[in-house]
PDB file of C-alpha atoms and ligand atoms in Angstrom:
ATOM      1  CA  UNK N 766     -14.913   1.716  13.834  1.00  0.00           C
ATOM      2  CA  UNK N 767     -11.151   1.781  13.277  1.00  0.00           C
ATOM      3  CA  UNK N 768      -8.861   3.277  10.642  1.00  0.00           C
ATOM      4  CA  UNK N 769      -6.117   1.527   8.709  1.00  0.00           C
ATOM      5  CA  UNK N 770      -3.587   2.817   6.185  1.00  0.00           C
ATOM      6  CA  UNK N 771      -2.809  -0.232   4.050  1.00  0.00           C
ATOM      7  CA  UNK N 772      -0.113   0.956   1.661  1.00  0.00           C
ATOM      8  CA  UNK N 773       3.071   2.759   2.717  1.00  0.00           C
ATOM      9  CA  UNK N 774       6.827   2.524   2.351  1.00  0.00           C
ATOM     10  CA  UNK N 775       9.990   2.544   4.486  1.00  0.00           C
ATOM     11  CA  UNK N 776      13.641   3.046   3.562  1.00  0.00           C
ATOM     12  CA  UNK N 777      13.857  -0.688   2.841  1.00  0.00           C
ATOM     13  CA  UNK N 778      12.507   0.322  -0.583  1.00  0.00           C
ATOM     14  CA  UNK N 779      11.896   3.864  -1.821  1.00  0.00           C
ATOM     15  CA  UNK N 780      10.503   5.375   1.391  1.00  0.00           C
ATOM     16  CA  UNK N 781      12.304   8.092   3.299  1.00  0.00           C
ATOM     17  CA  UNK N 782      11.963   6.826   6.869  1.00  0.00           C
ATOM     18  CA  UNK N 783      13.031   3.766   8.841  1.00  0.00           C
ATOM     19  CA  UNK N 784      10.446   1.191   9.992  1.00  0.00           C
ATOM     20  CA  UNK N 785      10.789   2.569  13.523  1.00  0.00           C
ATOM     21  CA  UNK N 786      10.170   6.178  12.387  1.00  0.00           C
ATOM     22  CA  UNK N 787       7.188   5.010  10.326  1.00  0.00           C
ATOM     23  CA  UNK N 788       5.553   3.383  13.367  1.00  0.00           C
ATOM     24  CA  UNK N 789       6.231   6.468  15.478  1.00  0.00           C
ATOM     25  CA  UNK N 790       4.694   8.801  12.876  1.00  0.00           C
ATOM     26  CA  UNK N 791       1.735   6.477  12.371  1.00  0.00           C
ATOM     27  CA  UNK N 792       0.926   6.698  16.061  1.00  0.00           C
ATOM     28  CA  UNK N 793       0.319  10.449  15.635  1.00  0.00           C
ATOM     29  CA  UNK N 794      -1.580  10.142  12.344  1.00  0.00           C
ATOM     30  CA  UNK N 795      -5.013   9.068  13.587  1.00  0.00           C
ATOM     31  CA  UNK N 796      -4.891   5.479  12.264  1.00  0.00           C
ATOM     32  CA  UNK N 797      -4.667   2.420  14.498  1.00  0.00           C
ATOM     33  CA  UNK N 798      -3.377  -0.039  11.900  1.00  0.00           C
ATOM     34  CA  UNK N 799      -0.762   0.263   9.150  1.00  0.00           C
ATOM     35  CA  UNK N 800       0.356  -2.203   6.507  1.00  0.00           C
ATOM     36  CA  UNK N 801       3.995  -1.726   5.538  1.00  0.00           C
ATOM     37  CA  UNK N 802       4.177  -2.566   1.829  1.00  0.00           C
ATOM     38  CA  UNK N 803       7.665  -1.984   0.469  1.00  0.00           C
ATOM     39  CA  UNK N 804       8.433  -2.777  -3.163  1.00  0.00           C
ATOM     40  CA  UNK N 805       9.418  -6.440  -3.505  1.00  0.00           C
ATOM     41  CA  UNK N 806      10.672  -6.877   0.045  1.00  0.00           C
ATOM     42  CA  UNK N 807       9.139  -7.711   3.443  1.00  0.00           C
ATOM     43  CA  UNK N 808      12.176  -6.719   5.515  1.00  0.00           C
ATOM     44  CA  UNK N 809      10.993  -3.237   6.501  1.00  0.00           C
ATOM     45  CA  UNK N 810       7.536  -4.584   7.336  1.00  0.00           C
ATOM     46  CA  UNK N 811       8.956  -7.292   9.609  1.00  0.00           C
ATOM     47  CA  UNK N 812      11.064  -4.717  11.451  1.00  0.00           C
ATOM     48  CA  UNK N 813       8.122  -2.334  11.815  1.00  0.00           C
ATOM     49  CA  UNK N 814       5.984  -5.125  13.237  1.00  0.00           C
ATOM     50  CA  UNK N 815       8.709  -6.153  15.688  1.00  0.00           C
ATOM     51  CA  UNK N 816       9.081  -2.537  16.838  1.00  0.00           C
ATOM     52  CA  UNK N 817       5.311  -2.074  17.245  1.00  0.00           C
ATOM     53  CA  UNK N 818       5.176  -5.160  19.497  1.00  0.00           C
ATOM     54  CA  UNK N 819       7.959  -3.748  21.681  1.00  0.00           C
ATOM     55  CA  UNK N 820       6.128  -0.382  21.910  1.00  0.00           C
ATOM     56  CA  UNK N 821       2.463  -1.140  22.738  1.00  0.00           C
ATOM     57  CA  UNK N 822       2.223   2.408  24.130  1.00  0.00           C
ATOM     58  CA  UNK N 823       2.278   3.699  20.522  1.00  0.00           C
ATOM     59  CA  UNK N 824      -1.019   1.914  19.803  1.00  0.00           C
ATOM     60  CA  UNK N 825      -0.134   0.891  16.275  1.00  0.00           C
ATOM     61  CA  UNK N 826      -0.771  -2.592  14.909  1.00  0.00           C
ATOM     62  CA  UNK N 827       1.398  -3.520  11.920  1.00  0.00           C
ATOM     63  CA  UNK N 828       0.393  -5.838   9.074  1.00  0.00           C
ATOM     64  CA  UNK N 829       3.294  -7.377   7.159  1.00  0.00           C
ATOM     65  CA  UNK N 830       2.791  -6.678   3.470  1.00  0.00           C
ATOM     66  CA  UNK N 831       4.617  -6.273   0.186  1.00  0.00           C
ATOM     67  CA  UNK N 832       3.923  -4.234  -2.955  1.00  0.00           C
ATOM     68  CA  UNK N 833       4.770  -6.818  -5.576  1.00  0.00           C
ATOM     69  CA  UNK N 834       5.929  -5.678  -9.034  1.00  0.00           C
ATOM     70  CA  UNK N 835       3.984  -8.008 -11.314  1.00  0.00           C
ATOM     71  CA  UNK N 836       4.040  -8.069 -15.109  1.00  0.00           C
ATOM     72  CA  UNK N 837       0.546  -6.508 -14.995  1.00  0.00           C
ATOM     73  CA  UNK N 838       1.239  -3.763 -12.461  1.00  0.00           C
ATOM     74  CA  UNK N 839       1.626  -3.402  -8.705  1.00  0.00           C
ATOM     75  CA  UNK N 840      -0.247  -5.831  -6.445  1.00  0.00           C
ATOM     76  CA  UNK N 841      -0.381  -5.446  -2.672  1.00  0.00           C
ATOM     77  CA  UNK N 842      -0.144  -8.578  -0.542  1.00  0.00           C
ATOM     78  CA  UNK N 843      -1.268  -8.226   3.088  1.00  0.00           C
ATOM     79  CA  UNK N 844      -0.910 -10.630   6.036  1.00  0.00           C
ATOM     80  CA  UNK N 845       2.151 -12.253   4.466  1.00  0.00           C
ATOM     81  CA  UNK N 846       4.474 -14.773   6.081  1.00  0.00           C
ATOM     82  CA  UNK N 847       6.531 -15.629   2.987  1.00  0.00           C
ATOM     83  CA  UNK N 848       8.158 -13.381   0.395  1.00  0.00           C
ATOM     84  CA  UNK N 849       6.323 -13.138  -2.928  1.00  0.00           C
ATOM     85  CA  UNK N 850       8.772 -12.825  -5.850  1.00  0.00           C
ATOM     86  CA  UNK N 851       8.323 -10.013  -8.398  1.00  0.00           C
ATOM     87  CA  UNK N 852       7.990 -10.261 -12.201  1.00  0.00           C
ATOM     88  CA  UNK N 853       5.296 -12.949 -12.252  1.00  0.00           C
ATOM     89  CA  UNK N 854       1.819 -12.455 -13.726  1.00  0.00           C
ATOM     90  CA  UNK N 855      -0.704 -10.715 -11.447  1.00  0.00           C
ATOM     91  CA  UNK N 856      -2.807 -13.890 -11.506  1.00  0.00           C
ATOM     92  CA  UNK N 857       0.076 -16.073 -10.283  1.00  0.00           C
ATOM     93  CA  UNK N 858       1.055 -13.446  -7.707  1.00  0.00           C
ATOM     94  CA  UNK N 859      -2.474 -13.368  -6.266  1.00  0.00           C
ATOM     95  CA  UNK N 860      -2.446 -17.184  -6.084  1.00  0.00           C
ATOM     96  CA  UNK N 861       0.859 -17.095  -4.146  1.00  0.00           C
ATOM     97  CA  UNK N 862      -0.632 -14.528  -1.750  1.00  0.00           C
ATOM     98  CA  UNK N 863      -3.746 -16.671  -1.200  1.00  0.00           C
ATOM     99  CA  UNK N 864      -1.701 -19.854  -0.698  1.00  0.00           C
ATOM    100  CA  UNK N 865      -0.281 -18.289   2.465  1.00  0.00           C
ATOM    101  CA  UNK N 866      -3.722 -16.998   3.574  1.00  0.00           C
ATOM    102  CA  UNK N 867      -2.845 -13.450   2.575  1.00  0.00           C
ATOM    103  CA  UNK N 868      -5.130 -10.802   1.124  1.00  0.00           C
ATOM    104  CA  UNK N 869      -4.562  -9.427  -2.407  1.00  0.00           C
ATOM    105  CA  UNK N 870      -5.301  -5.821  -3.360  1.00  0.00           C
ATOM    106  CA  UNK N 871      -4.933  -4.280  -6.820  1.00  0.00           C
ATOM    107  CA  UNK N 872      -2.936  -1.057  -6.338  1.00  0.00           C
ATOM    108  CA  UNK N 873      -3.565   2.253  -8.179  1.00  0.00           C
ATOM    109  CA  UNK N 874      -4.744   0.761 -11.523  1.00  0.00           C
ATOM    110  CA  UNK N 875      -5.191   4.134 -13.256  1.00  0.00           C
ATOM    111  CA  UNK N 876      -2.186   6.049 -12.004  1.00  0.00           C
ATOM    112  CA  UNK N 877       0.320   7.312 -14.562  1.00  0.00           C
ATOM    113  CA  UNK N 878       2.753   4.681 -13.320  1.00  0.00           C
ATOM    114  CA  UNK N 879       1.088   1.318 -12.595  1.00  0.00           C
ATOM    115  CA  UNK N 880       4.352  -0.655 -12.686  1.00  0.00           C
ATOM    116  CA  UNK N 881       3.192  -2.943 -15.503  1.00  0.00           C
ATOM    117  CA  UNK N 882       5.722  -4.290 -18.036  1.00  0.00           C
ATOM    118  CA  UNK N 883       5.349  -3.353 -21.688  1.00  0.00           C
ATOM    119  CA  UNK N 884       3.601  -6.010 -23.776  1.00  0.00           C
ATOM    120  CA  UNK N 885       1.440  -7.097 -20.838  1.00  0.00           C
ATOM    121  CA  UNK N 886      -2.103  -5.892 -20.088  1.00  0.00           C
ATOM    122  CA  UNK N 887      -2.822  -3.722 -17.056  1.00  0.00           C
ATOM    123  CA  UNK N 888      -4.300  -6.044 -14.391  1.00  0.00           C
ATOM    124  CA  UNK N 889      -7.474  -3.946 -14.370  1.00  0.00           C
ATOM    125  CA  UNK N 890      -8.149  -4.981 -18.004  1.00  0.00           C
ATOM    126  CA  UNK N 891      -8.150  -8.682 -17.018  1.00  0.00           C
ATOM    127  CA  UNK N 892      -9.632  -8.191 -13.561  1.00  0.00           C
ATOM    128  CA  UNK N 893     -12.339 -10.827 -14.163  1.00  0.00           C
ATOM    129  CA  UNK N 894      -9.621 -13.501 -14.419  1.00  0.00           C
ATOM    130  CA  UNK N 895      -7.826 -12.570 -11.190  1.00  0.00           C
ATOM    131  CA  UNK N 896      -9.084 -13.379  -7.688  1.00  0.00           C
ATOM    132  CA  UNK N 897      -8.394 -10.000  -6.086  1.00  0.00           C
ATOM    133  CA  UNK N 898      -9.948  -9.389  -2.668  1.00  0.00           C
ATOM    134  CA  UNK N 899      -9.874  -5.623  -2.942  1.00  0.00           C
ATOM    135  CA  UNK N 900      -8.928  -2.661  -5.077  1.00  0.00           C
ATOM    136  CA  UNK N 901      -7.333   0.619  -4.080  1.00  0.00           C
ATOM    137  CA  UNK N 902     -10.101   3.112  -4.819  1.00  0.00           C
ATOM    138  CA  UNK N 903      -8.222   5.797  -2.891  1.00  0.00           C
ATOM    139  CA  UNK N 904      -4.466   6.011  -3.379  1.00  0.00           C
ATOM    140  CA  UNK N 905      -3.421   9.400  -2.055  1.00  0.00           C
ATOM    141  CA  UNK N 906       0.203   9.137  -3.150  1.00  0.00           C
ATOM    142  CA  UNK N 907       0.383  12.389  -5.100  1.00  0.00           C
ATOM    143  CA  UNK N 908      -1.519  15.579  -5.792  1.00  0.00           C
ATOM    144  CA  UNK N 909      -3.067  14.227  -9.013  1.00  0.00           C
ATOM    145  CA  UNK N 910      -4.243  10.956  -7.515  1.00  0.00           C
ATOM    146  CA  UNK N 911      -7.879  11.965  -6.987  1.00  0.00           C
ATOM    147  CA  UNK N 912      -8.253  12.177 -10.776  1.00  0.00           C
ATOM    148  CA  UNK N 913      -7.172   8.539 -11.311  1.00  0.00           C
ATOM    149  CA  UNK N 914      -9.087   7.395  -8.211  1.00  0.00           C
ATOM    150  CA  UNK N 915     -12.339   8.531  -9.835  1.00  0.00           C
ATOM    151  CA  UNK N 916     -11.824   5.984 -12.613  1.00  0.00           C
ATOM    152  CA  UNK N 917     -11.348   3.206 -10.041  1.00  0.00           C
ATOM    153  CA  UNK N 918     -14.700   4.110  -8.497  1.00  0.00           C
ATOM    154  CA  UNK N 919     -16.399   2.917 -11.689  1.00  0.00           C
ATOM    155  CA  UNK N 920     -14.661  -0.480 -11.488  1.00  0.00           C
ATOM    156  CA  UNK N 921     -15.758  -1.039  -7.904  1.00  0.00           C
ATOM    157  CA  UNK N 922     -19.380  -0.594  -8.904  1.00  0.00           C
ATOM    158  CA  UNK N 923     -19.069  -3.545 -11.314  1.00  0.00           C
ATOM    159  CA  UNK N 924     -16.780  -5.847  -9.320  1.00  0.00           C
ATOM    160  CA  UNK N 925     -17.545  -7.339  -5.917  1.00  0.00           C
ATOM    161  CA  UNK N 926     -14.308  -6.195  -4.331  1.00  0.00           C
ATOM    162  CA  UNK N 927     -13.418  -4.519  -1.057  1.00  0.00           C
ATOM    163  CA  UNK N 928     -12.910  -0.775  -1.538  1.00  0.00           C
ATOM    164  CA  UNK N 929      -9.567   0.196  -0.002  1.00  0.00           C
ATOM    165  CA  UNK N 930      -8.130   3.636   0.890  1.00  0.00           C
ATOM    166  CA  UNK N 931      -4.389   4.201   1.362  1.00  0.00           C
ATOM    167  CA  UNK N 932      -1.823   6.986   1.547  1.00  0.00           C
ATOM    168  CA  UNK N 933       0.974   5.225  -0.418  1.00  0.00           C
ATOM    169  CA  UNK N 934       3.167   7.431   1.798  1.00  0.00           C
ATOM    170  CA  UNK N 935       6.865   7.491   0.993  1.00  0.00           C
ATOM    171  CA  UNK N 936       7.375  10.177   3.644  1.00  0.00           C
ATOM    172  CA  UNK N 937       5.874   9.264   7.001  1.00  0.00           C
ATOM    173  CA  UNK N 938       4.332  12.746   7.347  1.00  0.00           C
ATOM    174  CA  UNK N 939       1.740  11.627   4.771  1.00  0.00           C
ATOM    175  CA  UNK N 940       0.614   8.489   6.647  1.00  0.00           C
ATOM    176  CA  UNK N 941      -3.166   8.440   7.022  1.00  0.00           C
ATOM    177  CA  UNK N 942      -3.901  10.945   4.221  1.00  0.00           C
ATOM    178  CA  UNK N 943      -5.904   8.108   2.673  1.00  0.00           C
ATOM    179  CA  UNK N 944      -7.242   5.329   4.869  1.00  0.00           C
ATOM    180  CA  UNK N 945      -9.685   2.435   5.142  1.00  0.00           C
ATOM    181  CA  UNK N 946     -12.407   2.450   7.784  1.00  0.00           C
ATOM    182  CA  UNK N 947     -13.869  -0.810   9.090  1.00  0.00           C
ATOM    183  CA  UNK N 948     -16.009  -2.141  11.864  1.00  0.00           C
ATOM    184  CA  UNK N 949     -13.724  -3.622  14.546  1.00  0.00           C
ATOM    185  CA  UNK N 950     -10.535  -2.918  16.453  1.00  0.00           C
ATOM    186  CA  UNK N 951      -7.763  -5.231  15.266  1.00  0.00           C
ATOM    187  CA  UNK N 952      -6.078  -6.680  12.201  1.00  0.00           C
ATOM    188  CA  UNK N 953      -8.204  -9.832  12.195  1.00  0.00           C
ATOM    189  CA  UNK N 954     -11.391  -7.726  12.187  1.00  0.00           C
ATOM    190  CA  UNK N 955      -9.905  -5.837   9.255  1.00  0.00           C
ATOM    191  CA  UNK N 956      -9.145  -9.062   7.370  1.00  0.00           C
ATOM    192  CA  UNK N 957     -12.752 -10.202   7.921  1.00  0.00           C
ATOM    193  CA  UNK N 958     -14.063  -6.816   6.763  1.00  0.00           C
ATOM    194  CA  UNK N 959     -12.018  -7.019   3.546  1.00  0.00           C
ATOM    195  CA  UNK N 960     -13.108 -10.600   2.844  1.00  0.00           C
ATOM    196  CA  UNK N 961     -16.769  -9.685   3.358  1.00  0.00           C
ATOM    197  CA  UNK N 962     -16.368  -6.413   1.359  1.00  0.00           C
ATOM    198  CA  UNK N 963     -17.348  -4.175   4.270  1.00  0.00           C
ATOM    199  CA  UNK N 964     -14.560  -1.565   4.125  1.00  0.00           C
ATOM    200  CA  UNK N 965     -14.891   2.142   3.408  1.00  0.00           C
ATOM    201  CA  UNK N 966     -12.151   4.295   1.835  1.00  0.00           C
ATOM    202  CA  UNK N 967     -11.623   7.901   2.935  1.00  0.00           C
ATOM    203  CA  UNK N 968      -9.450  10.937   2.370  1.00  0.00           C
ATOM    204  CA  UNK N 969      -8.151  12.576   5.526  1.00  0.00           C
ATOM    205  CA  UNK N 970      -7.272  15.819   3.750  1.00  0.00           C
ATOM    206  CA  UNK N 971      -6.252  16.995   0.313  1.00  0.00           C
ATOM    207  CA  UNK N 972      -2.794  17.983  -0.892  1.00  0.00           C
ATOM    208  CA  UNK N 973      -1.600  21.488  -0.032  1.00  0.00           C
ATOM    209  CA  UNK N 974       1.118  23.472  -1.792  1.00  0.00           C
ATOM    210  CA  UNK N 975       3.586  22.715   0.981  1.00  0.00           C
ATOM    211  CA  UNK N 976       2.890  18.956   0.683  1.00  0.00           C
ATOM    212  CA  UNK N 977       3.631  19.120  -3.026  1.00  0.00           C
ATOM    213  CA  UNK N 978       6.935  20.915  -2.422  1.00  0.00           C
ATOM    214  CA  UNK N 979       7.949  18.349   0.206  1.00  0.00           C
ATOM    215  CA  UNK N 980       6.897  15.527  -2.136  1.00  0.00           C
ATOM    216  CA  UNK N 981       8.996  16.894  -5.022  1.00  0.00           C
ATOM    217  CA  UNK N 982      12.032  17.383  -2.785  1.00  0.00           C
ATOM    218  CA  UNK N 983      11.681  13.837  -1.379  1.00  0.00           C
ATOM    219  CA  UNK N 984      11.261  12.239  -4.795  1.00  0.00           C
ATOM    220  CA  UNK N 985      14.682  13.250  -6.067  1.00  0.00           C
ATOM    221  CA  UNK N 986      16.586  12.391  -2.888  1.00  0.00           C
ATOM    222  CA  UNK N 987      14.792   9.066  -2.456  1.00  0.00           C
ATOM    223  CA  UNK N 988      15.309   8.057  -6.089  1.00  0.00           C
ATOM    224  CA  UNK N 989      19.054   8.597  -5.797  1.00  0.00           C
ATOM    225  CA  UNK N 990      19.271   6.562  -2.618  1.00  0.00           C
ATOM    226  CA  UNK N 991      16.969   3.793  -3.873  1.00  0.00           C
ATOM    227  CA  UNK N 992      19.074   3.345  -7.012  1.00  0.00           C
ATOM    228  CA  UNK N 993      22.056   2.642  -4.741  1.00  0.00           C
ATOM    229  CA  UNK N 994      19.998   0.122  -2.697  1.00  0.00           C
ATOM    230  CA  UNK N 995      18.949  -1.700  -5.888  1.00  0.00           C
ATOM    231  CA  UNK N 996      22.459  -1.797  -7.315  1.00  0.00           C
ATOM    232  CA  UNK N 997      23.881  -3.385  -4.155  1.00  0.00           C
ATOM    233  CA  UNK N 998      21.125  -6.009  -3.876  1.00  0.00           C
ATOM    234  CA  UNK N 999      20.811  -7.101  -7.513  1.00  0.00           C
TER     235      UNK N 999
HETATM  236 ZN1   ZN M1217       2.826   1.274  -6.597  1.00  0.00          ZN
HETATM  237 ZN1   ZN M1218       3.490   2.188  -3.176  1.00  0.00          ZN
END
């Protein structure tokens, strides 16, 4: 069995740490695989993958991913080779992910912020019409997340989807707080486990007071920096 954290961020979007720092922290977190899934960019993921290949001693395999801002909320694409543009429907986004043999995961459908645009349904409401491979049943991105994760549990009982656990870490100290366990050792085994719905989501530990303080401090500094990144790129 191996452990993978399939949703986390670098400073190429609203994360705090560089792709290199993320890979270094991951190597001490207890997971063997990470997917770097920055908002609407693959750049940080590509750099993290490149670094992991130069540092086999760190024992971290990197999957190139993207957290795509769709009209119906955030969708995670894994095993990507081409950029998936934001602001399309979730259905179209999942098709674009599948066209490049990627894997599509519905992210945090019941969190306070799903990323959906007003006037459009939450992807979870139209889930029967979208060919998702998996759904994030554990997103451990904040102290309240276990409450919204419970609602996702009910969906997974009805849908035949892979059940995925992730940290959604924006600070690399939180990598591995949520993770996905699967039978195998490498990223291709993981892909097969997702496609055959044989993954298991887990919590590594729950949020402590100190984590919450760190998270609050990070949020304000990261938001300020990320606004600057967005204003120079758009
Ligand atoms: Zn998100
Ligand atoms: Zn995220």
